Short mmCIF file of C-alpha atoms in Angstrom, two decimals:
data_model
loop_
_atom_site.label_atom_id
_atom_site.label_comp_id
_atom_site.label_asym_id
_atom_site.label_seq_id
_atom_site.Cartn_x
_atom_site.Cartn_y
_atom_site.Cartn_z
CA UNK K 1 5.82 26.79 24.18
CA UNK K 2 2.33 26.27 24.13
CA UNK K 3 0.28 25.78 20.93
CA UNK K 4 -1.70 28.12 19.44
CA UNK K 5 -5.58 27.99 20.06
CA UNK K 6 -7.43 26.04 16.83
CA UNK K 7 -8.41 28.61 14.16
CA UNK K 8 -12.29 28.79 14.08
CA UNK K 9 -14.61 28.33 11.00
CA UNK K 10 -13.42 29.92 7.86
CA UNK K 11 -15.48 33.22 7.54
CA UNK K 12 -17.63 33.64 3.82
CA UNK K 13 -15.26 36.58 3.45
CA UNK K 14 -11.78 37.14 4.12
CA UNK K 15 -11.12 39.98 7.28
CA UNK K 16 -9.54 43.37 6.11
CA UNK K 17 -7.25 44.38 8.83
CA UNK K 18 -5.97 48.22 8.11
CA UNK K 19 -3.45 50.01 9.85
CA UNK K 20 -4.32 53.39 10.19
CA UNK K 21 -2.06 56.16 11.46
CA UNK K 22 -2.14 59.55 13.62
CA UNK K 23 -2.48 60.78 9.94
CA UNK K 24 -5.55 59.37 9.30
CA UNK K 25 -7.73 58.66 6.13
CA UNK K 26 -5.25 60.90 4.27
CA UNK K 27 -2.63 58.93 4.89
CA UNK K 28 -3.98 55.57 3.72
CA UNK K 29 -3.15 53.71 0.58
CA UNK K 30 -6.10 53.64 -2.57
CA UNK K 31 -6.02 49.94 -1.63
CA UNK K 32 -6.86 50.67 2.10
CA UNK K 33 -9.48 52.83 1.61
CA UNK K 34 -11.44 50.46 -0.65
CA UNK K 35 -11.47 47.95 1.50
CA UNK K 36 -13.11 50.20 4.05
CA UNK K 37 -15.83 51.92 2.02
CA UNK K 38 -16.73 48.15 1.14
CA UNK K 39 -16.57 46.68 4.74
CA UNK K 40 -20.15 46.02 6.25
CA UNK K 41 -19.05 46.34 9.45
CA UNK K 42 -16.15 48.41 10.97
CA UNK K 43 -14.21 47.67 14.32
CA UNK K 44 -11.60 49.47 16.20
CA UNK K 45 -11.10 51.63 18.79
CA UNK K 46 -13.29 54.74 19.36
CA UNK K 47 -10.01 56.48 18.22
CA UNK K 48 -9.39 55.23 14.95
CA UNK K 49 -13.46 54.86 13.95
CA UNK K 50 -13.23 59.11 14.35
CA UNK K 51 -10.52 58.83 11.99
CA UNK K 52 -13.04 57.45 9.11
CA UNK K 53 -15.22 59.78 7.00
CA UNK K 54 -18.65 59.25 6.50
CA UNK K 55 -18.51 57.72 2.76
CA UNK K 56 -16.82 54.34 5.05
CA UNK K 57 -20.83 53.67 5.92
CA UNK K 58 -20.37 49.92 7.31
CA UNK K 59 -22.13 49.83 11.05
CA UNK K 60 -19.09 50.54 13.68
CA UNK K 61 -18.59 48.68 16.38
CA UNK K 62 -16.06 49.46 19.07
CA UNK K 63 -13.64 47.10 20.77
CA UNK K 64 -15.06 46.28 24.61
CA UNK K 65 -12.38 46.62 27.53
CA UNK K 66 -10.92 43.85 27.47
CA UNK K 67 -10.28 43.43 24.30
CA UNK K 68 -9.04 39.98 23.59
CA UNK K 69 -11.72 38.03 24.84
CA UNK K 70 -14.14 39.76 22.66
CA UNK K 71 -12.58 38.79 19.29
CA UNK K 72 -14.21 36.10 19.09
CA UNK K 73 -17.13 37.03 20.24
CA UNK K 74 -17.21 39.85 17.69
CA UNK K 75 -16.00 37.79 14.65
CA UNK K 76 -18.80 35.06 15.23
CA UNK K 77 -21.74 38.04 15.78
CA UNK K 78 -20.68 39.13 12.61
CA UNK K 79 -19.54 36.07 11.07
CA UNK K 80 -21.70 36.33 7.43
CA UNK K 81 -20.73 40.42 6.82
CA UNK K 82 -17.87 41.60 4.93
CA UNK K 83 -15.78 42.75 7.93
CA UNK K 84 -13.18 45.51 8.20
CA UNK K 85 -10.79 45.80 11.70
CA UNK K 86 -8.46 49.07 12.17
CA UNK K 87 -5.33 49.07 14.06
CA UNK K 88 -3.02 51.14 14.91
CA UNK K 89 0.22 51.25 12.26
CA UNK K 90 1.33 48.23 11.26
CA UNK K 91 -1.66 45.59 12.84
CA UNK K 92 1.08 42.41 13.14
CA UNK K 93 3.39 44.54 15.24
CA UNK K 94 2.34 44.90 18.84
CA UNK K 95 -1.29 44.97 17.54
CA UNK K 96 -4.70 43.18 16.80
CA UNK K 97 -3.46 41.31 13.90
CA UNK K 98 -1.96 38.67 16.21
CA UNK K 99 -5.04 37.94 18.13
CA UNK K 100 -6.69 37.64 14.60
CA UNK K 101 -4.39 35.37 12.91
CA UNK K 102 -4.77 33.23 16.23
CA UNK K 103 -8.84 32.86 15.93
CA UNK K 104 -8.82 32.45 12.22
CA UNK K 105 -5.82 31.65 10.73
CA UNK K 106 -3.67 33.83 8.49
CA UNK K 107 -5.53 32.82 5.49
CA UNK K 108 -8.85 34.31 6.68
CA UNK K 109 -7.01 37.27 6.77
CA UNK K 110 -6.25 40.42 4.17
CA UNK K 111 -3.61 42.53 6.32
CA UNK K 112 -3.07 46.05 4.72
CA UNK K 113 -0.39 47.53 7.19
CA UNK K 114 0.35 51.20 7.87
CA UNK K 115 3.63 52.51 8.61
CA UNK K 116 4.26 51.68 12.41
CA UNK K 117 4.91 54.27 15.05
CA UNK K 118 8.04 52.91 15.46
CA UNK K 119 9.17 53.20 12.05
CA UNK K 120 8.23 56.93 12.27
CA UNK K 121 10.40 57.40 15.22
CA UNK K 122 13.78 55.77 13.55
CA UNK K 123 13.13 57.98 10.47
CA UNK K 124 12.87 61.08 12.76
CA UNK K 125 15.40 60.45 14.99
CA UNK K 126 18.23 58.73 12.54
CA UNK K 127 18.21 55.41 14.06
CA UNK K 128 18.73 52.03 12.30
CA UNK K 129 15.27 50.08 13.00
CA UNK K 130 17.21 46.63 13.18
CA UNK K 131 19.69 48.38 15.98
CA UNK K 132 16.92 49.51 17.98
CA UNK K 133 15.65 47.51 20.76
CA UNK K 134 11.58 48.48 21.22
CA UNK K 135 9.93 47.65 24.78
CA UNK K 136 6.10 48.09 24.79
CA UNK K 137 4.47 48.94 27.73
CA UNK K 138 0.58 49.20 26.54
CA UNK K 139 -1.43 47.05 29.27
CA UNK K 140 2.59 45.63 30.40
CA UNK K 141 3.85 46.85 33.34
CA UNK K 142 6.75 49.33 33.09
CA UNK K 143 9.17 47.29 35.10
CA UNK K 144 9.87 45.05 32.18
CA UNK K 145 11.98 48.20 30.79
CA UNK K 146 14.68 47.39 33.26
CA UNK K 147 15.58 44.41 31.40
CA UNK K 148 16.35 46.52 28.40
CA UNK K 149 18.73 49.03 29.84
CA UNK K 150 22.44 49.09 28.85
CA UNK K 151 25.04 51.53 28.77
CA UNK K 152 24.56 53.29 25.25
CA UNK K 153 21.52 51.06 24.02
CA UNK K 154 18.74 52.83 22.44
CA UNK K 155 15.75 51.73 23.05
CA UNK K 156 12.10 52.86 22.05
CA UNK K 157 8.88 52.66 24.70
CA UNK K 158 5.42 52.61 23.36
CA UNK K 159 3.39 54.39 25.61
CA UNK K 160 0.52 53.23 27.00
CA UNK K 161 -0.95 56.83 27.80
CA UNK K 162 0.53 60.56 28.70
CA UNK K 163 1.81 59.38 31.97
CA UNK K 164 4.20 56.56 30.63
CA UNK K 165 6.83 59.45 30.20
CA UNK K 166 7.33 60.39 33.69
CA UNK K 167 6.86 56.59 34.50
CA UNK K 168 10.11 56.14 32.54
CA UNK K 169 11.82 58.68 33.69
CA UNK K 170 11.07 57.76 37.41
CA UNK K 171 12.36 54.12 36.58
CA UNK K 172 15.38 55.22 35.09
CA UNK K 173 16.58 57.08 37.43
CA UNK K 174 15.71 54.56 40.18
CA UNK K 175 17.79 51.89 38.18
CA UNK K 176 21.19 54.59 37.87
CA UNK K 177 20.30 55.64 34.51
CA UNK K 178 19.45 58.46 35.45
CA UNK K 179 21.82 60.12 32.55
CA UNK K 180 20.18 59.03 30.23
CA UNK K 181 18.17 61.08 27.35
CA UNK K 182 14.75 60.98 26.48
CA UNK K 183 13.00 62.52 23.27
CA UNK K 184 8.86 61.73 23.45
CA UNK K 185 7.48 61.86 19.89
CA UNK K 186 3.97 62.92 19.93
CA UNK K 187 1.18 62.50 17.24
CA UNK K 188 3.97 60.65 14.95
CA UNK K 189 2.79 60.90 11.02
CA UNK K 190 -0.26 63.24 12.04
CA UNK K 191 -0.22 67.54 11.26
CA UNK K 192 0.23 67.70 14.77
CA UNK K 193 3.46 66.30 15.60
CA UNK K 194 5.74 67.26 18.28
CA UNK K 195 8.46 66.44 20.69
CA UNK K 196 9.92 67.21 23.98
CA UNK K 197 13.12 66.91 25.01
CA UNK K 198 14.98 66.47 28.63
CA UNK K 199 16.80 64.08 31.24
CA UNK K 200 15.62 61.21 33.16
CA UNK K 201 16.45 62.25 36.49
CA UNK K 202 15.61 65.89 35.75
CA UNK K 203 12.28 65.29 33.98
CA UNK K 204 9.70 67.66 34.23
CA UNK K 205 7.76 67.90 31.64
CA UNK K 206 3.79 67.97 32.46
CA UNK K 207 2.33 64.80 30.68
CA UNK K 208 1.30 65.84 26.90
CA UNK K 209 -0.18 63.82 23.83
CA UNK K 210 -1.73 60.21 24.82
CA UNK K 211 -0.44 58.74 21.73
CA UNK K 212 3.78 58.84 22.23
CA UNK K 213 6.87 56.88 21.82
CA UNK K 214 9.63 57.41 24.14
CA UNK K 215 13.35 57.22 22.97
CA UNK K 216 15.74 56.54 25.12
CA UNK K 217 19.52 57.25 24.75
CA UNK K 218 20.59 55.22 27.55
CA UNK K 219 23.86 56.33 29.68
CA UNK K 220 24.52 54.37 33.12
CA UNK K 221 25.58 56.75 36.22
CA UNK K 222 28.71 55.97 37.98
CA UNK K 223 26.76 54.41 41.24
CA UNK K 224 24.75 51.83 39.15
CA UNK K 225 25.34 47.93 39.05
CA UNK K 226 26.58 46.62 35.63
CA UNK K 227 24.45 44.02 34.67
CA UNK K 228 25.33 41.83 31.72
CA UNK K 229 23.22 39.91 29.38
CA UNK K 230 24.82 36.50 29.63
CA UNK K 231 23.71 34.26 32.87
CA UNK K 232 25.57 35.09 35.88
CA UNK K 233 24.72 38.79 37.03
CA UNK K 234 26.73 40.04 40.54
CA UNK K 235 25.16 38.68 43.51
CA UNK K 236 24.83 42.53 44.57
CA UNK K 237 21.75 42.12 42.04
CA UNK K 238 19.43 40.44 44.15
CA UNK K 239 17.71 41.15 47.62
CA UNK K 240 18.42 37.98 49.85
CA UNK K 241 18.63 36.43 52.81
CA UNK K 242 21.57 34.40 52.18
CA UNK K 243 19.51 31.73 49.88
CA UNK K 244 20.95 32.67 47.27
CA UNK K 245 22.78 30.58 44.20
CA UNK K 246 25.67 32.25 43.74
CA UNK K 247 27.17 33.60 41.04
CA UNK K 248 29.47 31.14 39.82
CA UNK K 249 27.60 27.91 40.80
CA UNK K 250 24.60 30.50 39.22
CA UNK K 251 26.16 30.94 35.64
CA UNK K 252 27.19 26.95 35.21
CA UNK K 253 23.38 25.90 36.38
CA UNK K 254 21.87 28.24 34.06
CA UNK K 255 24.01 27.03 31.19
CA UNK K 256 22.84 23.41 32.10
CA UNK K 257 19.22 24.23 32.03
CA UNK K 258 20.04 25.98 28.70
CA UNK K 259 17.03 27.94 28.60
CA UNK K 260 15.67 28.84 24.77
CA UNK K 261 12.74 30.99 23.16
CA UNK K 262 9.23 30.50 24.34
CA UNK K 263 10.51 27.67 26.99
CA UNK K 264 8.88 27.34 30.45
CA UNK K 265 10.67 26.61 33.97
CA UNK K 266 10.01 25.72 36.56
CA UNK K 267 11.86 26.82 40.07
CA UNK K 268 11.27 24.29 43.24
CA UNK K 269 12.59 25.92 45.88
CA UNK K 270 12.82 29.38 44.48
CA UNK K 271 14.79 31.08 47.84
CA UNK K 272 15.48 34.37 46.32
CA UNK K 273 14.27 33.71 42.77
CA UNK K 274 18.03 34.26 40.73
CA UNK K 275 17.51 31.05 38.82
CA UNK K 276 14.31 31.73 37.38
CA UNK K 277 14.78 35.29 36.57
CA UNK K 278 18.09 34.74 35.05
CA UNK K 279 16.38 32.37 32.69
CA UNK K 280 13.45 34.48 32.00
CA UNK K 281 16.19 37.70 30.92
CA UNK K 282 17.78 34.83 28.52
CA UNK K 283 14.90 36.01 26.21
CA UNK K 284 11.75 37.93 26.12
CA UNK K 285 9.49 35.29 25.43
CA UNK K 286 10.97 32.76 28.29
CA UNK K 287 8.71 32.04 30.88
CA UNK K 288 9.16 30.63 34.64
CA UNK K 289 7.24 29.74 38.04
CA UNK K 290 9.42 30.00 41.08
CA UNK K 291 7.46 27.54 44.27
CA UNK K 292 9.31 29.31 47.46
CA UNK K 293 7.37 27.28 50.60
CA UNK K 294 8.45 30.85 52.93
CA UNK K 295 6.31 33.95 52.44
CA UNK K 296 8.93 36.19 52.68
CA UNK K 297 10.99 34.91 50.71
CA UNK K 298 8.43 34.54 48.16
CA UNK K 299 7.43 38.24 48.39
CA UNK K 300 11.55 38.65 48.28
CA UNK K 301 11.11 36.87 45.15
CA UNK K 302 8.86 39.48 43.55
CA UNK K 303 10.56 42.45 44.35
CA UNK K 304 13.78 40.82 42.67
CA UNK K 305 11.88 40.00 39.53
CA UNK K 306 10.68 43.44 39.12
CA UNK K 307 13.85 45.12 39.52
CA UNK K 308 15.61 43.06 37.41
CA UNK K 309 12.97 43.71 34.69
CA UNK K 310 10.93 40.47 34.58
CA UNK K 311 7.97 41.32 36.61
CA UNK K 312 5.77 38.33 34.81
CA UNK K 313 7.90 35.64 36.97
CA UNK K 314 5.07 33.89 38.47
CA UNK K 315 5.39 33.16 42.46
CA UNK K 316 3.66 30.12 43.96
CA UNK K 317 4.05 30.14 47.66
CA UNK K 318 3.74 26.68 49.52
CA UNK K 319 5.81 23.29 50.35
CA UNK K 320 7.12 21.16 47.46
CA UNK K 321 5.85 18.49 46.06
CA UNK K 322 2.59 19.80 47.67
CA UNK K 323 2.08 23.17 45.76
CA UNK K 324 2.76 21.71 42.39
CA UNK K 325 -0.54 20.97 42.27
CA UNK K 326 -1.23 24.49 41.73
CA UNK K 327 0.48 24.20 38.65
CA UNK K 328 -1.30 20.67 37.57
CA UNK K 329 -3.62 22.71 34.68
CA UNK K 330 -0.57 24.33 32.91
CA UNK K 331 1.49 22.56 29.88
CA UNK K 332 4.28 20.49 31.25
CA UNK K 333 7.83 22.70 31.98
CA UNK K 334 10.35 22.20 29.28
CA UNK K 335 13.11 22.43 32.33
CA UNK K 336 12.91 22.35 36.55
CA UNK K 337 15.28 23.09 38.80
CA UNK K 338 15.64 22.28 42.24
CA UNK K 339 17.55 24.26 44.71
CA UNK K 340 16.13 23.44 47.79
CA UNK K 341 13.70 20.52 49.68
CA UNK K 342 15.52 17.54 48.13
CA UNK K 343 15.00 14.84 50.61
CA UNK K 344 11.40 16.08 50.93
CA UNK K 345 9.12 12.58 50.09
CA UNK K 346 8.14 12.26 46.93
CA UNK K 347 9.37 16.05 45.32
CA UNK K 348 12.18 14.93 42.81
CA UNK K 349 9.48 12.04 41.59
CA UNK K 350 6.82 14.51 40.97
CA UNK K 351 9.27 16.60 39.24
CA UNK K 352 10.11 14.15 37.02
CA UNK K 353 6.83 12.92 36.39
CA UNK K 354 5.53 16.78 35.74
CA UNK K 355 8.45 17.13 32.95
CA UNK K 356 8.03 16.86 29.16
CA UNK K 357 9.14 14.14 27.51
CA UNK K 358 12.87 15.99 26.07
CA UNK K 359 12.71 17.84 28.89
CA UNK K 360 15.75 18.96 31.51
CA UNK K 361 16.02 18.47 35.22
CA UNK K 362 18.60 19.97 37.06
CA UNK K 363 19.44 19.42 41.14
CA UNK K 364 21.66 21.16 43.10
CA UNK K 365 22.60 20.18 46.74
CA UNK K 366 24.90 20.90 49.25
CA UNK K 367 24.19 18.17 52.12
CA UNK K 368 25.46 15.01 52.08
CA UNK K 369 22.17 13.02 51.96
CA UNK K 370 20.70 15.15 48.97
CA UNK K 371 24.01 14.02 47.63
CA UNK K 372 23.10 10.15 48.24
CA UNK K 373 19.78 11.05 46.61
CA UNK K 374 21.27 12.21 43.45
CA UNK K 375 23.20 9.62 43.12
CA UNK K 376 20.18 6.92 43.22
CA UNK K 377 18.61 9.01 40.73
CA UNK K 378 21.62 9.26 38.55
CA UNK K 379 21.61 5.55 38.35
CA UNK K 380 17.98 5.02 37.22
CA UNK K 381 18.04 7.90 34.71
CA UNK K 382 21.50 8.57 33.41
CA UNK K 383 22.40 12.15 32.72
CA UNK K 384 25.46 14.00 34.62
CA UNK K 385 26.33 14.43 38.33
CA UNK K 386 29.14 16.63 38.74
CA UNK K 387 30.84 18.59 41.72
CA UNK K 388 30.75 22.01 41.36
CA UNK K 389 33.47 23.72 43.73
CA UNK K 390 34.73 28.04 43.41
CA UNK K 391 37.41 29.06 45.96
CA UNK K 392 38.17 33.08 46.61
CA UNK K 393 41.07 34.61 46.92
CA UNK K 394 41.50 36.49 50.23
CA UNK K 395 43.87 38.07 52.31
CA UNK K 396 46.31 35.94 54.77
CA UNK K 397 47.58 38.41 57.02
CA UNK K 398 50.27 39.60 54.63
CA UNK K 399 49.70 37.08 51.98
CA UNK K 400 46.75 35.91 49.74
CA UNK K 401 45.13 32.57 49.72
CA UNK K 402 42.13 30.60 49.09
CA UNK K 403 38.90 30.45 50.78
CA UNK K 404 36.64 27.47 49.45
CA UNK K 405 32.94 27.73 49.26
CA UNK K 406 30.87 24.46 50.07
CA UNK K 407 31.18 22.13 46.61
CA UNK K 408 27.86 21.94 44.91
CA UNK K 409 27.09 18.46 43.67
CA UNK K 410 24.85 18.98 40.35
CA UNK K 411 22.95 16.14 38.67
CA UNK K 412 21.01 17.11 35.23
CA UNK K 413 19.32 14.75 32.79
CA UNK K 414 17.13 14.44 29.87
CA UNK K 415 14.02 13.23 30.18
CA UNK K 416 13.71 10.55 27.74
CA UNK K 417 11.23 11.20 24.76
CA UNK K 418 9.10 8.04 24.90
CA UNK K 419 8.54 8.70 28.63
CA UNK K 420 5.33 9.35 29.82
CA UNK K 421 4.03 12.55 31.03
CA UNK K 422 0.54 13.64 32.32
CA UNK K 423 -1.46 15.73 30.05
CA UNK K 424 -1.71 19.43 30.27
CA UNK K 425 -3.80 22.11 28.60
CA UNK K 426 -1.47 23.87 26.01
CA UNK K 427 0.57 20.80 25.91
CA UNK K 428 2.45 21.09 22.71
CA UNK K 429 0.72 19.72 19.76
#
């Protein structure tokens, strides 16, 4: 996981971050209104400055497009002012707070929270917060929702405008959950609140109120692909040519690599990209790069990622070892897999090399002298190298027997922690 950025300068004055809701200045705390009639300068959107009554007289300044670049930017302008940023609802939930706390460090700031729009939504609708899965989809693209959708799951979507709705609706259907209910909350904590009510794959509601949440009762039809959660999804999942790690062989190399929260993979040899995305759906904060030398593949690659709802998989086409030198200014990978381009010179060395010390490699072959390779490498580093074999059973004329798939011989190992490995912006501090 990369580290975070080092905070700046402490500012003479601490930052007041309020949340402010669809409610507005009626709805904020005594505490939240002091601090901004006192701040000397106010920043937000245009939104939430309208919010403010004239009495808050601090100069306002509005965020630029895009934002996070200009934070710090902003903060340094107005470095020696007593400084007051709104957010939406609560700031450290999907909001500015994070960005913030990032730049400064927590102790520069003076967080005064607002209930959240999602919060609003559970109360409204009867739903246990902690038992509701929330997918946001402000400046995200919407294809990340697929990874969220499950038979009976509710989930919540924060819009990102008054189209999101139909976006949703459009999606679900696509994915055969088409069943499934959606409720949009409008203008949650304001005067003005509202709802509308319908079907995925009959929606047809016009687009309404900019500022919604979306919950989704989610019901599967009886055409669409049961995905689960754990490594291993159908190979029916995934567009291919054939390149494909299948299922089986699929489910005991992702347990191997043993992917974890915030770690980063990388995929040599990508073919049609199952690996990586199967690790990035292990959690939301995973992250992977899949290096597929073919273009079609590569563009295969894509398509899979989005429809299986991790549409941030990043695709580097070209040859390996050669186009890991795309990836030379990123942190070091905290795992790599190879499927593919073994006995190409000098690609499981580079791999190695490009690893973090603690780090995991795993190799999978078919061919007899990718075998031999593994086995050299086995005996300089240690780790495993096991045979991987899955038979079927299928019909014999009146009988059933087995049909054995080619044996996959797997070598994995730890990279040792005292090993060297090159330096890397965001390397872990």
């Amino acid at each position: 996981m990369s580290a975070a950025p080092a905070p700046a300068a402490p500012l003479p004055h601490p930052v007041s971050v309020v949340g402010i809701g669809a409610d507005g200045w009626p709805g904020l705390s005594g505490t939240a209104r002091g601090a901004l009639r006192e701040a000397e300068v106010l920043i937000g959107g245009a939104r939430q400055l309208e919010l403010l009554p004239p009495e808050c007289a601090g100069v306002r300044v509005g965020w630029p497009s895009p934002l996070r670049p200009a934070v710090p930017r902003l903060l340094a302008e107005h470095r020696e002012r007593r400084i007051a940023v709104l957010a939406s609802g609560d700031p450290m939930f999907y909001g500015i707070g994070r960005a913030l706390a990032e730049e400064l460090g927590p102790e520069s700031l003076r967080v005064l929270p607002h209930p959240s729009s999602v919060s609003y939504a559970c109360a409204r609708l009867g739903w246990p917060l902690e038992d509701t899965e929330v997918v946001t989809l402000v400046g995200r693209p919407a294809a990340r929702l697929a990874a969220s959708l499950y038979e009976g799951r509710r989930v919540l979507v924060l819009s990102a405008d008054a189209s999101t709705p139909a976006t949703v609706a459009a999606l679900l259907t696509a994915h055969g959950f088409g069943p499934s209910r959606l409720r949009v909350l409008e203008q949650l904590g304001s005067e003005d609140e509202g709802h509308v009510d319908g079907i995925a794959q009959g929606w047809a509601h016009p687009p309404g109120d900019r500022l919604n949440v979306i919950a989704i009762e989610c019901r599967a039809s009886a055409e669409a692909l049961r995905l689960g959660t754990v490594p291993g999804l159908p190979d029916e999942a995934y567009e291919h040519d054939g390149q494909l790690t299948k299922r089986h062989i699929r489910a005991a190399t992702l347990g191997t690599l043993a992917p974890a929260p915030g770690e980063l993979l990388w995929d040599v040899g990508g073919g049609s990209g199952s690996i990586a995305i199967e690790w990035l759906r292990a959690h939301p904060s995973c992250r992977a790069v899949s290096v597929e030398r073919d273009p079609v593949r590569a563009e295969r690659i894509t398509r899979n990622a989005e429809r299986l709802g991790v549409p941030g998989l990043r695709v580097v086409t070209g040859p390996a070892p050669a186009a890991l030198s795309e990836l030379a200014e990123l942190e070091a990978p905290d795992a790599v897999f190879i499927g593919g381009g073994l006995t190409a010179p000098g690609l499981l060395d580079a791999c190695w090399e490009a690893l973090r010390p603690g780090g995991r490699l795993v190799a999978n072959t078919v061919t007899l002298e990718s075998e031999a390779l593994l086995a050299e490498r086995h005996k300089a580093h240690g780790g495993e190298l096991v045979r991987l074999a899955v038979a079927h059973a299928v019909p014999v004329g009146g009988f059933t027997g087995w049909r054995q798939a080619m044996p996959v011989t797997q070598w994995s190992a730890i990279k040792p922690s005292g090993s060297g490995a090159r330096s890397h912006k965001g390397d872990r501090s």
